[in-house]
mmCIF file of C-alpha atoms in Angstrom:
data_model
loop_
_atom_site.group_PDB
_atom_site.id
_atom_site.type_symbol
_atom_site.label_atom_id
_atom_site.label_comp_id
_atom_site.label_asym_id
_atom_site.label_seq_id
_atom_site.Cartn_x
_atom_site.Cartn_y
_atom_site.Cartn_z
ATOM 1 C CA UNK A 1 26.065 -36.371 -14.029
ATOM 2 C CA UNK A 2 26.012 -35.214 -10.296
ATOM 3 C CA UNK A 3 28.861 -32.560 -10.825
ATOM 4 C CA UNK A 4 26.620 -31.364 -14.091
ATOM 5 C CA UNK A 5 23.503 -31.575 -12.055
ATOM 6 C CA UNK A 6 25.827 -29.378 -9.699
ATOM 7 C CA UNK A 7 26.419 -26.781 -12.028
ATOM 8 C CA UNK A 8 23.302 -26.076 -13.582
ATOM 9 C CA UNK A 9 22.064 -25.823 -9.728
ATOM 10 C CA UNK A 10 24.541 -23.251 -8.826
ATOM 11 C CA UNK A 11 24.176 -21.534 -12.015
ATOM 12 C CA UNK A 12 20.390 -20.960 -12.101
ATOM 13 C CA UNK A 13 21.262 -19.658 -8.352
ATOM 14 C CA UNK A 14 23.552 -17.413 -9.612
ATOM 15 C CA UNK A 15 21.310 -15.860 -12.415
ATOM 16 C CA UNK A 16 18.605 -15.265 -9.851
ATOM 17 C CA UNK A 17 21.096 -13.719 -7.771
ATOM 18 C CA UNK A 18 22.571 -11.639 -10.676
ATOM 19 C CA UNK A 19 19.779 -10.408 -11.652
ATOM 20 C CA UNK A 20 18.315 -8.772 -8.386
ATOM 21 C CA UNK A 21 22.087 -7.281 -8.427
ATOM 22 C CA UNK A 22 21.559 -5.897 -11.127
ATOM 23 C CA UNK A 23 18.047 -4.073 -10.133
ATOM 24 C CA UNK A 24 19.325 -3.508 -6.880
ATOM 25 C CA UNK A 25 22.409 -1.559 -8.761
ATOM 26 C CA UNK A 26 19.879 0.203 -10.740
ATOM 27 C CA UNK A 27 18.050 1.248 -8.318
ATOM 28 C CA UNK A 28 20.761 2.973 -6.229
ATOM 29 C CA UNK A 29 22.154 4.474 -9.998
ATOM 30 C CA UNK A 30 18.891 6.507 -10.210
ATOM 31 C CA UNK A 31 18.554 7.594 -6.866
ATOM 32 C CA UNK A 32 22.174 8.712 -6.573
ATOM 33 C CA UNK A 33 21.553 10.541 -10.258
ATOM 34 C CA UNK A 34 18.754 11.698 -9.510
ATOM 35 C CA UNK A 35 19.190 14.594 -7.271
ATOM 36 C CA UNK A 36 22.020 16.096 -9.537
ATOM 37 C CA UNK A 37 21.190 15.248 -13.257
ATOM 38 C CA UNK A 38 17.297 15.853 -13.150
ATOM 39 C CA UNK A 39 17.667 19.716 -14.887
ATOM 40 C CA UNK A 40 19.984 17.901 -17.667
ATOM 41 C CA UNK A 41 17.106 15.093 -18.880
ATOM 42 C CA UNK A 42 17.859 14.272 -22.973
ATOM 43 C CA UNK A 43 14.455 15.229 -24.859
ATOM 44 C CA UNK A 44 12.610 12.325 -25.823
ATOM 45 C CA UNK A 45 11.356 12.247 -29.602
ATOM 46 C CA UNK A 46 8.180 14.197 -28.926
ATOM 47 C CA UNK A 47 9.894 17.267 -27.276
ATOM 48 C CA UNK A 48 11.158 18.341 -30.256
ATOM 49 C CA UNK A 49 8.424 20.438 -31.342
ATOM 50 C CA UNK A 50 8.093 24.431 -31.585
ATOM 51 C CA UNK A 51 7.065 26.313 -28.697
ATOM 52 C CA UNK A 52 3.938 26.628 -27.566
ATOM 53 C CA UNK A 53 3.210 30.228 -25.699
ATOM 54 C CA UNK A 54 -0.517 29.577 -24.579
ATOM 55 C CA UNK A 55 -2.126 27.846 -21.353
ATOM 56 C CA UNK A 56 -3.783 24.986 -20.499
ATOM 57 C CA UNK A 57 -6.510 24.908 -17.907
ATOM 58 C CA UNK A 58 -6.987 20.817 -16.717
ATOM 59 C CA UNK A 59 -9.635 20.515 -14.424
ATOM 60 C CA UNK A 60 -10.392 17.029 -12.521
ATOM 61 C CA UNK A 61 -14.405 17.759 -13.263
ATOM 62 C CA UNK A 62 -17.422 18.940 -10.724
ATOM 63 C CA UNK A 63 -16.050 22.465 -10.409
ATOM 64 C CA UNK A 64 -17.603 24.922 -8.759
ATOM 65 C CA UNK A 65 -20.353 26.669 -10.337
ATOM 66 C CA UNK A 66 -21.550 29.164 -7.674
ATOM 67 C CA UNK A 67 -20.097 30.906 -4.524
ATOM 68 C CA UNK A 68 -16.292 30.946 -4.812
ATOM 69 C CA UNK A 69 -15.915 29.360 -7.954
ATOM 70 C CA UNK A 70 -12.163 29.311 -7.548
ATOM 71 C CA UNK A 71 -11.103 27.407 -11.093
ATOM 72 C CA UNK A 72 -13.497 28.902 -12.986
ATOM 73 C CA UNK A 73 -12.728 32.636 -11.716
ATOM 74 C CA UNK A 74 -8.890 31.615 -13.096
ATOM 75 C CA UNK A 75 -10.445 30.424 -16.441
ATOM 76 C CA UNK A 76 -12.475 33.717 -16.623
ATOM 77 C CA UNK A 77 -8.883 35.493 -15.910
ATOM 78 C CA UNK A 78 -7.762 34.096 -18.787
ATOM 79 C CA UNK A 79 -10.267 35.213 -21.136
ATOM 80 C CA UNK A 80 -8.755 39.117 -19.951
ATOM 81 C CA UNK A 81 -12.347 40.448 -21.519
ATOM 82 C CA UNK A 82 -12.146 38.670 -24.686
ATOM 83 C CA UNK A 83 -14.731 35.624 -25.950
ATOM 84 C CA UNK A 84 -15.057 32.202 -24.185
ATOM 85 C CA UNK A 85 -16.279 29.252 -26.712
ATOM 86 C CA UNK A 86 -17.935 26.506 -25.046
ATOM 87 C CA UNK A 87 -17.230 23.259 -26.524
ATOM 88 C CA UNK A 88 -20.295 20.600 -25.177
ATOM 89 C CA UNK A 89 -19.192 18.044 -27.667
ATOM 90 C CA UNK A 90 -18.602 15.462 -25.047
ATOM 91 C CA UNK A 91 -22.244 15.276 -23.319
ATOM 92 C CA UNK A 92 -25.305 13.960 -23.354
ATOM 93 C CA UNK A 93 -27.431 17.286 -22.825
ATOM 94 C CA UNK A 94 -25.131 20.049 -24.109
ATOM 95 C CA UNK A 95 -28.200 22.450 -24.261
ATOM 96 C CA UNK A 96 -28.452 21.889 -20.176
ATOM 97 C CA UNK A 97 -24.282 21.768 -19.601
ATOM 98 C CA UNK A 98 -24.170 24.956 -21.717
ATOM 99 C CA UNK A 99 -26.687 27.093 -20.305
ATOM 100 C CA UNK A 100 -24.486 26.332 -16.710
ATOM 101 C CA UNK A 101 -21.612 27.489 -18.238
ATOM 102 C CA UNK A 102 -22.804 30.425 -20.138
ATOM 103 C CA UNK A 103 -24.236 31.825 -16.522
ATOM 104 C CA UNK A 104 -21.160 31.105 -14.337
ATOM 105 C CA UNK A 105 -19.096 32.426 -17.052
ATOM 106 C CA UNK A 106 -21.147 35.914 -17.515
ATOM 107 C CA UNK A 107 -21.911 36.182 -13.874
ATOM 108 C CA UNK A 108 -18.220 36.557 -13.258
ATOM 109 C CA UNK A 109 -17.905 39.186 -15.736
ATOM 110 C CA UNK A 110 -17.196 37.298 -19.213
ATOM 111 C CA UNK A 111 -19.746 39.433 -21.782
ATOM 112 C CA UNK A 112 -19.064 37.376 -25.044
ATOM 113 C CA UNK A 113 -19.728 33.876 -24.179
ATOM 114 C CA UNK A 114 -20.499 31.674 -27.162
ATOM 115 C CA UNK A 115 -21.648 27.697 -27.869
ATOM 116 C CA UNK A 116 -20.083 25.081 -30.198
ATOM 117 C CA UNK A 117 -22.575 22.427 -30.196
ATOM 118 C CA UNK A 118 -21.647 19.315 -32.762
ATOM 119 C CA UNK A 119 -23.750 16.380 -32.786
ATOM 120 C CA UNK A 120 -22.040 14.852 -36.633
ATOM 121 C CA UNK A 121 -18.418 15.072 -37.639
ATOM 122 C CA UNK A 122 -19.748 16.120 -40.865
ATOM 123 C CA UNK A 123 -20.747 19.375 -39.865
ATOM 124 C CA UNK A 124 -17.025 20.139 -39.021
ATOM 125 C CA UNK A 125 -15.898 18.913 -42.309
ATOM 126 C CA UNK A 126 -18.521 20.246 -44.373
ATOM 127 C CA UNK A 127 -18.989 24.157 -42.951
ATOM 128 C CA UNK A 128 -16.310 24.473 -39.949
ATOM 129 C CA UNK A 129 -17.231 27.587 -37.920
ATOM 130 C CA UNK A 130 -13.986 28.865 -37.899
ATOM 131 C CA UNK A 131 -15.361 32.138 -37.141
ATOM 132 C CA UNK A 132 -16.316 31.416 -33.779
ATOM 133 C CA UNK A 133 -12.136 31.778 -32.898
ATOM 134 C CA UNK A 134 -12.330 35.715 -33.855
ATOM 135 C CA UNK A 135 -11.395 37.653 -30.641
ATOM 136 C CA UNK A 136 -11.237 34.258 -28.597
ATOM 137 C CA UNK A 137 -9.729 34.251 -25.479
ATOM 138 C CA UNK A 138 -10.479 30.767 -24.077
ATOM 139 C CA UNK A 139 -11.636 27.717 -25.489
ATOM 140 C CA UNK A 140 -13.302 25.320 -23.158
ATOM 141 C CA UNK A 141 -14.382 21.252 -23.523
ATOM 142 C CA UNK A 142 -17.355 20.208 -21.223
ATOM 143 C CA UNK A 143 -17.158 17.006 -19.324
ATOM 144 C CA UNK A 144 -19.198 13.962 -20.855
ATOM 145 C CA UNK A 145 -17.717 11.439 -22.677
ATOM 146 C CA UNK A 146 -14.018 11.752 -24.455
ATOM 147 C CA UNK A 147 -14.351 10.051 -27.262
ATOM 148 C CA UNK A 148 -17.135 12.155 -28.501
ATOM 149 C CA UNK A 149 -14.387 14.618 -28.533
ATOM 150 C CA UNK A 150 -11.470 12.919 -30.300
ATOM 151 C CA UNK A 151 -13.905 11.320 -32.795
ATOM 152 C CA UNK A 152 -15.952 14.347 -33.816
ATOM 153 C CA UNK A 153 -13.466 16.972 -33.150
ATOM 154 C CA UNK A 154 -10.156 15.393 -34.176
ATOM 155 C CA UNK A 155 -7.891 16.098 -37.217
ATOM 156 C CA UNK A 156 -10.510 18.634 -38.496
ATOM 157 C CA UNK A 157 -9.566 21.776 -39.694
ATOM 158 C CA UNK A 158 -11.322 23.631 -36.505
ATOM 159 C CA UNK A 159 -9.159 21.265 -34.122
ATOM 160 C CA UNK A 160 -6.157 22.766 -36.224
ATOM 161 C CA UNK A 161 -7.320 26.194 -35.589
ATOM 162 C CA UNK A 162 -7.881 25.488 -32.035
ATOM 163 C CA UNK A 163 -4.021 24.427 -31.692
ATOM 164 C CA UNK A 164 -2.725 26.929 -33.743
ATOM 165 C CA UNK A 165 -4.914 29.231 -31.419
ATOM 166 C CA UNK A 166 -3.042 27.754 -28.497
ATOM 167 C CA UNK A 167 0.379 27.561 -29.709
ATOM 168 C CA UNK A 168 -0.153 31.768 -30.502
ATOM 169 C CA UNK A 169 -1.297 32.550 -27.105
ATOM 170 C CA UNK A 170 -4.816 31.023 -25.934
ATOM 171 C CA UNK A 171 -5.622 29.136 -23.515
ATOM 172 C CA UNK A 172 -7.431 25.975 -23.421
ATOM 173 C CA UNK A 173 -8.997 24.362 -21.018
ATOM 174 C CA UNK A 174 -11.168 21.441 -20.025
ATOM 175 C CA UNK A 175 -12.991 19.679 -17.392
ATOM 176 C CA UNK A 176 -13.075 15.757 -16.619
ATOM 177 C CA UNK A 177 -13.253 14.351 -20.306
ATOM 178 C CA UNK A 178 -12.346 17.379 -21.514
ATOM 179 C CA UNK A 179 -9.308 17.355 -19.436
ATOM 180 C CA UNK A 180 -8.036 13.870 -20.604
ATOM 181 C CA UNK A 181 -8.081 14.608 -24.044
ATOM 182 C CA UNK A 182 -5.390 17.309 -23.448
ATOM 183 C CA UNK A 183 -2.803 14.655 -23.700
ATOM 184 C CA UNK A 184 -1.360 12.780 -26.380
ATOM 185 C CA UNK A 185 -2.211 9.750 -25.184
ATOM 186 C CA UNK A 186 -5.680 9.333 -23.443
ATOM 187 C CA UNK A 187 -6.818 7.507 -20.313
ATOM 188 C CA UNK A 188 -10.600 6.154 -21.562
ATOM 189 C CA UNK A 189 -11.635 3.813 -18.919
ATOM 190 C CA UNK A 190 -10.641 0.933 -17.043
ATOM 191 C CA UNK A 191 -11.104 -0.389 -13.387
ATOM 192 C CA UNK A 192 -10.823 1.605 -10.600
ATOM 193 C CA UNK A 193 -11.135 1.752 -7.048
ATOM 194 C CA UNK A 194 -8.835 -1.432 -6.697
ATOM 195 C CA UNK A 195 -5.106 -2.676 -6.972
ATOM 196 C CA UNK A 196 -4.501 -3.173 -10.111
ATOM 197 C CA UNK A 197 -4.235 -6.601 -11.611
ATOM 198 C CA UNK A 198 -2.078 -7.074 -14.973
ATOM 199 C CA UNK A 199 -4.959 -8.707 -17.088
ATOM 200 C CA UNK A 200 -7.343 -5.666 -16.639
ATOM 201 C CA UNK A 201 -7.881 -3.638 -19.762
ATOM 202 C CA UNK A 202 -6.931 -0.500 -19.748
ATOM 203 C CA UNK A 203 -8.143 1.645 -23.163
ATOM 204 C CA UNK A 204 -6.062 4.537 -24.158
ATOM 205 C CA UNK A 205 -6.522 5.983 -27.076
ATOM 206 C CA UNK A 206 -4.564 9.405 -29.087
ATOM 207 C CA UNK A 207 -5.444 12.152 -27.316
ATOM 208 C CA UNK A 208 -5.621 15.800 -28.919
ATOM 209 C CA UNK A 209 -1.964 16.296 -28.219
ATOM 210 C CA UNK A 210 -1.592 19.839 -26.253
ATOM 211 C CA UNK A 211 0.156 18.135 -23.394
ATOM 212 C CA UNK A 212 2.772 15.533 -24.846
ATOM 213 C CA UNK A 213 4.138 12.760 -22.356
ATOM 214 C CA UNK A 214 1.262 12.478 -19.517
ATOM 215 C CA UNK A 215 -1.316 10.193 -19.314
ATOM 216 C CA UNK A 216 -4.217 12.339 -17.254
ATOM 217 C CA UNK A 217 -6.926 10.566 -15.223
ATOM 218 C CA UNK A 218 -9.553 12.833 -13.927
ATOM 219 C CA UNK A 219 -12.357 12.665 -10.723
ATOM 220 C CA UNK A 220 -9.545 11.130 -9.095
ATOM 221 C CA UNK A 221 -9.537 10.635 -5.416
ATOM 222 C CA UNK A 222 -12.930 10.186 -5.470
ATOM 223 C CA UNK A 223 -13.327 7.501 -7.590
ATOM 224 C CA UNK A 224 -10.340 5.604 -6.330
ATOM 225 C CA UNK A 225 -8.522 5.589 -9.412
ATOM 226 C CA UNK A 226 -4.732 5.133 -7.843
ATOM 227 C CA UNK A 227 -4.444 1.521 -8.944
ATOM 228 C CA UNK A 228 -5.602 1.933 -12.663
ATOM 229 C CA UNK A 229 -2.963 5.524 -12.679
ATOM 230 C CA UNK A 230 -0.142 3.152 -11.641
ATOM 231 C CA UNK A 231 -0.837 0.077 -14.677
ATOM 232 C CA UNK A 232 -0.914 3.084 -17.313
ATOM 233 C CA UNK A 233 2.202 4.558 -16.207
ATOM 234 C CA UNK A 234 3.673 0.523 -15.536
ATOM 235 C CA UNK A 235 2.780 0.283 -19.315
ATOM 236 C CA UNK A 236 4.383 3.479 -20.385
ATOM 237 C CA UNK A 237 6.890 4.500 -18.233
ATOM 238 C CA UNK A 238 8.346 7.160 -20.463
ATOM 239 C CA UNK A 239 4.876 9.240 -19.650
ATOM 240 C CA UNK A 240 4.000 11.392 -16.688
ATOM 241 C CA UNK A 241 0.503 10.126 -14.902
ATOM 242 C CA UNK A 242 -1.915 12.999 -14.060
ATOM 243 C CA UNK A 243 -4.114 12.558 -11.460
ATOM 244 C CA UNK A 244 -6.603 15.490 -10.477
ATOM 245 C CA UNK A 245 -9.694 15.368 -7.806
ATOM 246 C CA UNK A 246 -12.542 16.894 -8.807
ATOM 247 C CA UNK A 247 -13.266 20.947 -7.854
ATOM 248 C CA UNK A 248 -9.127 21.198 -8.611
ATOM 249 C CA UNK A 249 -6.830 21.949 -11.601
ATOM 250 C CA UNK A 250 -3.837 22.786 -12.957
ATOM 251 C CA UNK A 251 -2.662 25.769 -14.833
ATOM 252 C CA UNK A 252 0.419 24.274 -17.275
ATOM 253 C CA UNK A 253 1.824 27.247 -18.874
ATOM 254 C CA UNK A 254 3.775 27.207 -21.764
ATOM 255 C CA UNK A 255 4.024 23.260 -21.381
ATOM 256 C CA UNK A 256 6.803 24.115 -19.101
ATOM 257 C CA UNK A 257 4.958 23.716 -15.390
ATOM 258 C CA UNK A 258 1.912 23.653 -14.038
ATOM 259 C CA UNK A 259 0.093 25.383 -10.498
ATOM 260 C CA UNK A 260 -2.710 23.328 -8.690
ATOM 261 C CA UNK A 261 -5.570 25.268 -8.093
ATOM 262 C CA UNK A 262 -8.910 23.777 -6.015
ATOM 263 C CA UNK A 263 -9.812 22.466 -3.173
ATOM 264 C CA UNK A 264 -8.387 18.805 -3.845
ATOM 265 C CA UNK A 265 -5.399 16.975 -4.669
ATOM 266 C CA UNK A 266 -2.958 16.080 -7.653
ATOM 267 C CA UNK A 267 -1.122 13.052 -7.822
ATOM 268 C CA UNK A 268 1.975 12.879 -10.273
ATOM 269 C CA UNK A 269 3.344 9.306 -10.756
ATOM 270 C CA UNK A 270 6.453 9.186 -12.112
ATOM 271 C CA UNK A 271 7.894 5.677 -13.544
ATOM 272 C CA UNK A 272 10.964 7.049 -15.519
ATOM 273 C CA UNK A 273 12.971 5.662 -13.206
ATOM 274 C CA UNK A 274 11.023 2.533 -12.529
ATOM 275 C CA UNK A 275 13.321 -1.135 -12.261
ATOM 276 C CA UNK A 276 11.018 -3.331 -12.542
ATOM 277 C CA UNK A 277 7.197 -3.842 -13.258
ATOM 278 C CA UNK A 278 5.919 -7.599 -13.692
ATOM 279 C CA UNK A 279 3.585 -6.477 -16.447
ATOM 280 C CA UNK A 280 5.202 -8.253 -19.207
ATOM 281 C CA UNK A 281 6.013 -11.661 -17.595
ATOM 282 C CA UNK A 282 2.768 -12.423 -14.759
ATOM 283 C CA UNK A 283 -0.438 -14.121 -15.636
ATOM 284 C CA UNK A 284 -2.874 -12.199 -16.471
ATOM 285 C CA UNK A 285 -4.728 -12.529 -12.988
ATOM 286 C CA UNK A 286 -1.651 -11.393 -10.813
ATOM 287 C CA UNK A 287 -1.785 -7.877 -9.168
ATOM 288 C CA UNK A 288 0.682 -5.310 -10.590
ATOM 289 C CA UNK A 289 4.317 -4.900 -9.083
ATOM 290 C CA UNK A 290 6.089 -1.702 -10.193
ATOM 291 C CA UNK A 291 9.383 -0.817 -8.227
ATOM 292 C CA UNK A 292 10.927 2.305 -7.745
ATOM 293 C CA UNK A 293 7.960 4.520 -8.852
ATOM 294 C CA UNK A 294 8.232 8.185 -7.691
ATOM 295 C CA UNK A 295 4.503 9.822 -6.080
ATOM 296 C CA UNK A 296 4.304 13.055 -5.493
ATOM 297 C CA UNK A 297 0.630 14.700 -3.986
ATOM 298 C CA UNK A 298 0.234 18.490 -4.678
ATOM 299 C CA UNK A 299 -2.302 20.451 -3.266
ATOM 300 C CA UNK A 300 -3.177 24.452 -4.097
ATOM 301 C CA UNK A 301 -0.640 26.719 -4.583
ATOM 302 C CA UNK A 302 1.990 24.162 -5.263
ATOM 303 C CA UNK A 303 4.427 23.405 -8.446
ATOM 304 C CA UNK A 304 5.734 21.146 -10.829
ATOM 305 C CA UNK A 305 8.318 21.614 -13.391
ATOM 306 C CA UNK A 306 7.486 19.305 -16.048
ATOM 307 C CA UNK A 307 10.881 18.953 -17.494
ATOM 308 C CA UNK A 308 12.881 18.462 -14.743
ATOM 309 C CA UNK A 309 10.000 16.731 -13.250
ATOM 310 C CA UNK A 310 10.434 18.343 -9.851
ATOM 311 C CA UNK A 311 7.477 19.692 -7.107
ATOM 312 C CA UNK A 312 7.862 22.849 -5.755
ATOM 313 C CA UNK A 313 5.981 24.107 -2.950
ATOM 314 C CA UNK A 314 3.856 27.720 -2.656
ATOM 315 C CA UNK A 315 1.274 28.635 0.261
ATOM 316 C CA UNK A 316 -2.453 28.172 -0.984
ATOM 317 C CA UNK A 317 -3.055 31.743 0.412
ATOM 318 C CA UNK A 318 -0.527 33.106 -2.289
ATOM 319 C CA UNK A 319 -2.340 32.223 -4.725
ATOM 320 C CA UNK A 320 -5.780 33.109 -3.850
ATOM 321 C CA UNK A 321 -4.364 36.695 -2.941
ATOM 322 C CA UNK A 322 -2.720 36.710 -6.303
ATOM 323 C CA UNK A 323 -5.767 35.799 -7.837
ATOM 324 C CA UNK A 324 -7.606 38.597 -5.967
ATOM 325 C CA UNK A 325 -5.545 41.157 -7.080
ATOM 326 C CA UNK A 326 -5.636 40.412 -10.872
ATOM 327 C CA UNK A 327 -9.543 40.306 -10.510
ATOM 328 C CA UNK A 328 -9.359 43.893 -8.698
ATOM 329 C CA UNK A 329 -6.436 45.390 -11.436
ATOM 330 C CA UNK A 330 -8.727 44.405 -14.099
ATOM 331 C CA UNK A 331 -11.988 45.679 -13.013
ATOM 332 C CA UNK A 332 -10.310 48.885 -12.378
ATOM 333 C CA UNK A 333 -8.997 49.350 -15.855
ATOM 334 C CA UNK A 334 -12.032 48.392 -16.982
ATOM 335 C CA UNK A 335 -13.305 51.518 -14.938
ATOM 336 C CA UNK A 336 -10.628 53.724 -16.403
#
C-alpha cells in the first residue's frame, strides 16, 4: 500500500512536471520559429477567398472634424473627386451626425456628398437604393451603435453591393461602431477598464466580414479596454485583436497591411502563438492568464503586415508630407 501510495505520489509529480515541460518546450519552439518561418504561415480556412483590391478606412471614433482633420483629409483622398455615401445607420440622431459629416466632408473639397438614412430593415429589402453606389468613391458607417448596422444592413442586397463595391476598388471606411463591424467577427461590449476575469461576458457577434481574422475594439486607450482585448483574443487565438484610440486609424489596403494614421495609438495582440490561457479550466471569478501573447503599439506612420503579422516602422512626418503632396497633385489637376 505504501510503495502504491509511493507511486501515485511520484507520478502526479511527474505529470505536473511534464506538463510545464511541455509548455516550457513550446514556448521556446515558437520563439525560435518565429523569427524565420513568419513569411511562410499556412492560410487558415478563411484566407481562401478572391482578392479584394479596395481599402478599408478603420477609425477608433471622435475624429477630427475641424482644423487638421488628419483621418478624414485621407478618407476625402480616397474619394479622388468621386461621391462619398454616408451611412448613419448606427445612431441615435443621424439627421445631427450627418449634417457633421456632410460639412467636414465638402469643406475639404468632396462636392457629391450623399445620406443613407435607414430606420427599418424593410426598406432595404423592399426598395434598396442601389443607386446611391453610381460614381461612389467611399462608403462611410457613422459611429452609434453596431448592431443597428449588422441587423438592418446585413445580408441585404445593398450590403452585397457595398462588398462587391469594395472587392472592385472602393474603399470603405468607418468610425467606432462602424469600425468594428469591419471584421468578421465583432467585439459588441463587455467590461473594460479592468483585468479581465474569465466569467465576464464578452458578446461578439458576425461582423460584416471585410476584414477576416481580427477582432477590432475601438475608443481604445481611452476607455481602458486592454483587459477585455486580451479575453477576446484568449478565446480566439487564431484572430488578430485591433485596438485603435480615438482621433487614429488605419488604412488596410488590399487586406494585405495596414498604416496608422492619428494622433493616438494601435495596439495589435497577437495570441497565435499563445501556450497557455486558463480560460477553459478557472472558475468563473479568476482573472485571465494568457502566456506567451505577442503586443505590439503602433503609432502614425507605422506598419503592419497582416500576413506575416510583422510591425514595421515609418516616421509620422512621412506620412503627413505624403499626404500633403497628394492633396496639392490633385488640386492642381483639378486646375488643369
Amino acid at each position: 500500500m505504501a510503495r502504491t501510495a509511493g507511486r501515485s505520489r511520484r507520478a502526479a509529480k511527474n505529470g505536473h512536471k511534464g506538463n510545464g515541460q511541455r509548455e516550457s518546450i513550446a514556448l521556446r519552439r515558437t520563439q525560435t520559429e518565429r523569427a524565420s518561418d513568419d513569411t511562410h504561415r499556412p492560410s487558415g480556412p478563411s484566407e481562401q477567398r478572391r482578392p479584394v483590391a479596395g481599402r478599408l478606412v478603420i477609425i477608433g471614433g471622435h475624429e477630427e472634424k475641424e482644423g487638421e482633420r488628419l483621418i478624414l483629409r485621407q478618407v476625402s483622398r480616397c474619394a479622388k473627386g468621386g461621391r462619398v455615401v454616408v451611412c448613419t445607420v448606427a445612431s441615435d440622431v443621424p439627421g445631427e451626425v450627418w449634417k457633421d459629416y456632410q460639412r467636414a466632408f465638402r469643406d475639404m473639397g468632396c462636392k457629391d456628398v450623399v445620406h443613407l438614412d435607414i430606420e427599418r430593415r424593410a426598406d432595404l429589402l423592399i426598395e434598396p437604393p442601389l443607386d446611391l453606389l453610381e460614381g461612389a468613391e467611399v462608403f462611410f458607417f457613422t459611429g452609434g451603435a453596431q448592431l443597428k448596422i449588422t441587423t438592418r444592413f446585413a445580408g441585404t442586397r445593398l450590403c452585397a453591393a457595398v462588398e462587391e463595391f469594395y472587392h472592385q476598388g472602393g474603399t470603405v471606411a468607418g468610425t467606432s461602431a462602424g469600425a468594428s463591424v469591419m471584421a468578421d467577427t465583432m467585439l459588441v461590449s463587455g467590461p473594460g477598464r479592468e483585468t479581465h476575469k474569465i466569467g465576464e461576458t464578452l458578446q461578439m457577434a458576425p461582423g460584416l466580414g471585410f476584414l477576416r481574422d481580427v477582432i477590432i475594439d475601438q475608443h481604445f486607450a481611452e476607455r481602458g479596454r486592454i483587459g477585455r482585448l486580451l479575453g477576446a483574443v484568449a478565446q480566439n487565438p487564431r484572430f488578430l485583436g485591433l485596438g485603435i484610440d480615438e482621433d487614429t486609424a488605419i488604412v488596410v489596403e488590399r487586406e494585405e497591411a495596414f498604416t496608422v494614421y492619428g494622433s493616438g495609438a494601435v495596439y495589435v495582440a497577437d495570441a497565435e502563438n499563445v501556450t497557455y490561457t486558463n480560460v477553459a479550466e478557472e472558475e468563473e471569478a479568476r482573472t485571465l492568464s494568457i502566456f506567451n501573447v505577442r503586443l505590439h503599439v503602433l503609432s502614425q506612420g507605422d506598419s503592419f503586415d497582416l500576413r506575416s503579422r510583422h510591425p514595421s516602422h515609418e516616421f509620422a512626418k512621412t506620412v503627413e508630407r505624403q499626404l500633403d503632396k497628394s492633396e496639392h497633385a490633385s488640386s492642381g489637376a483639378a486646375v488643369h
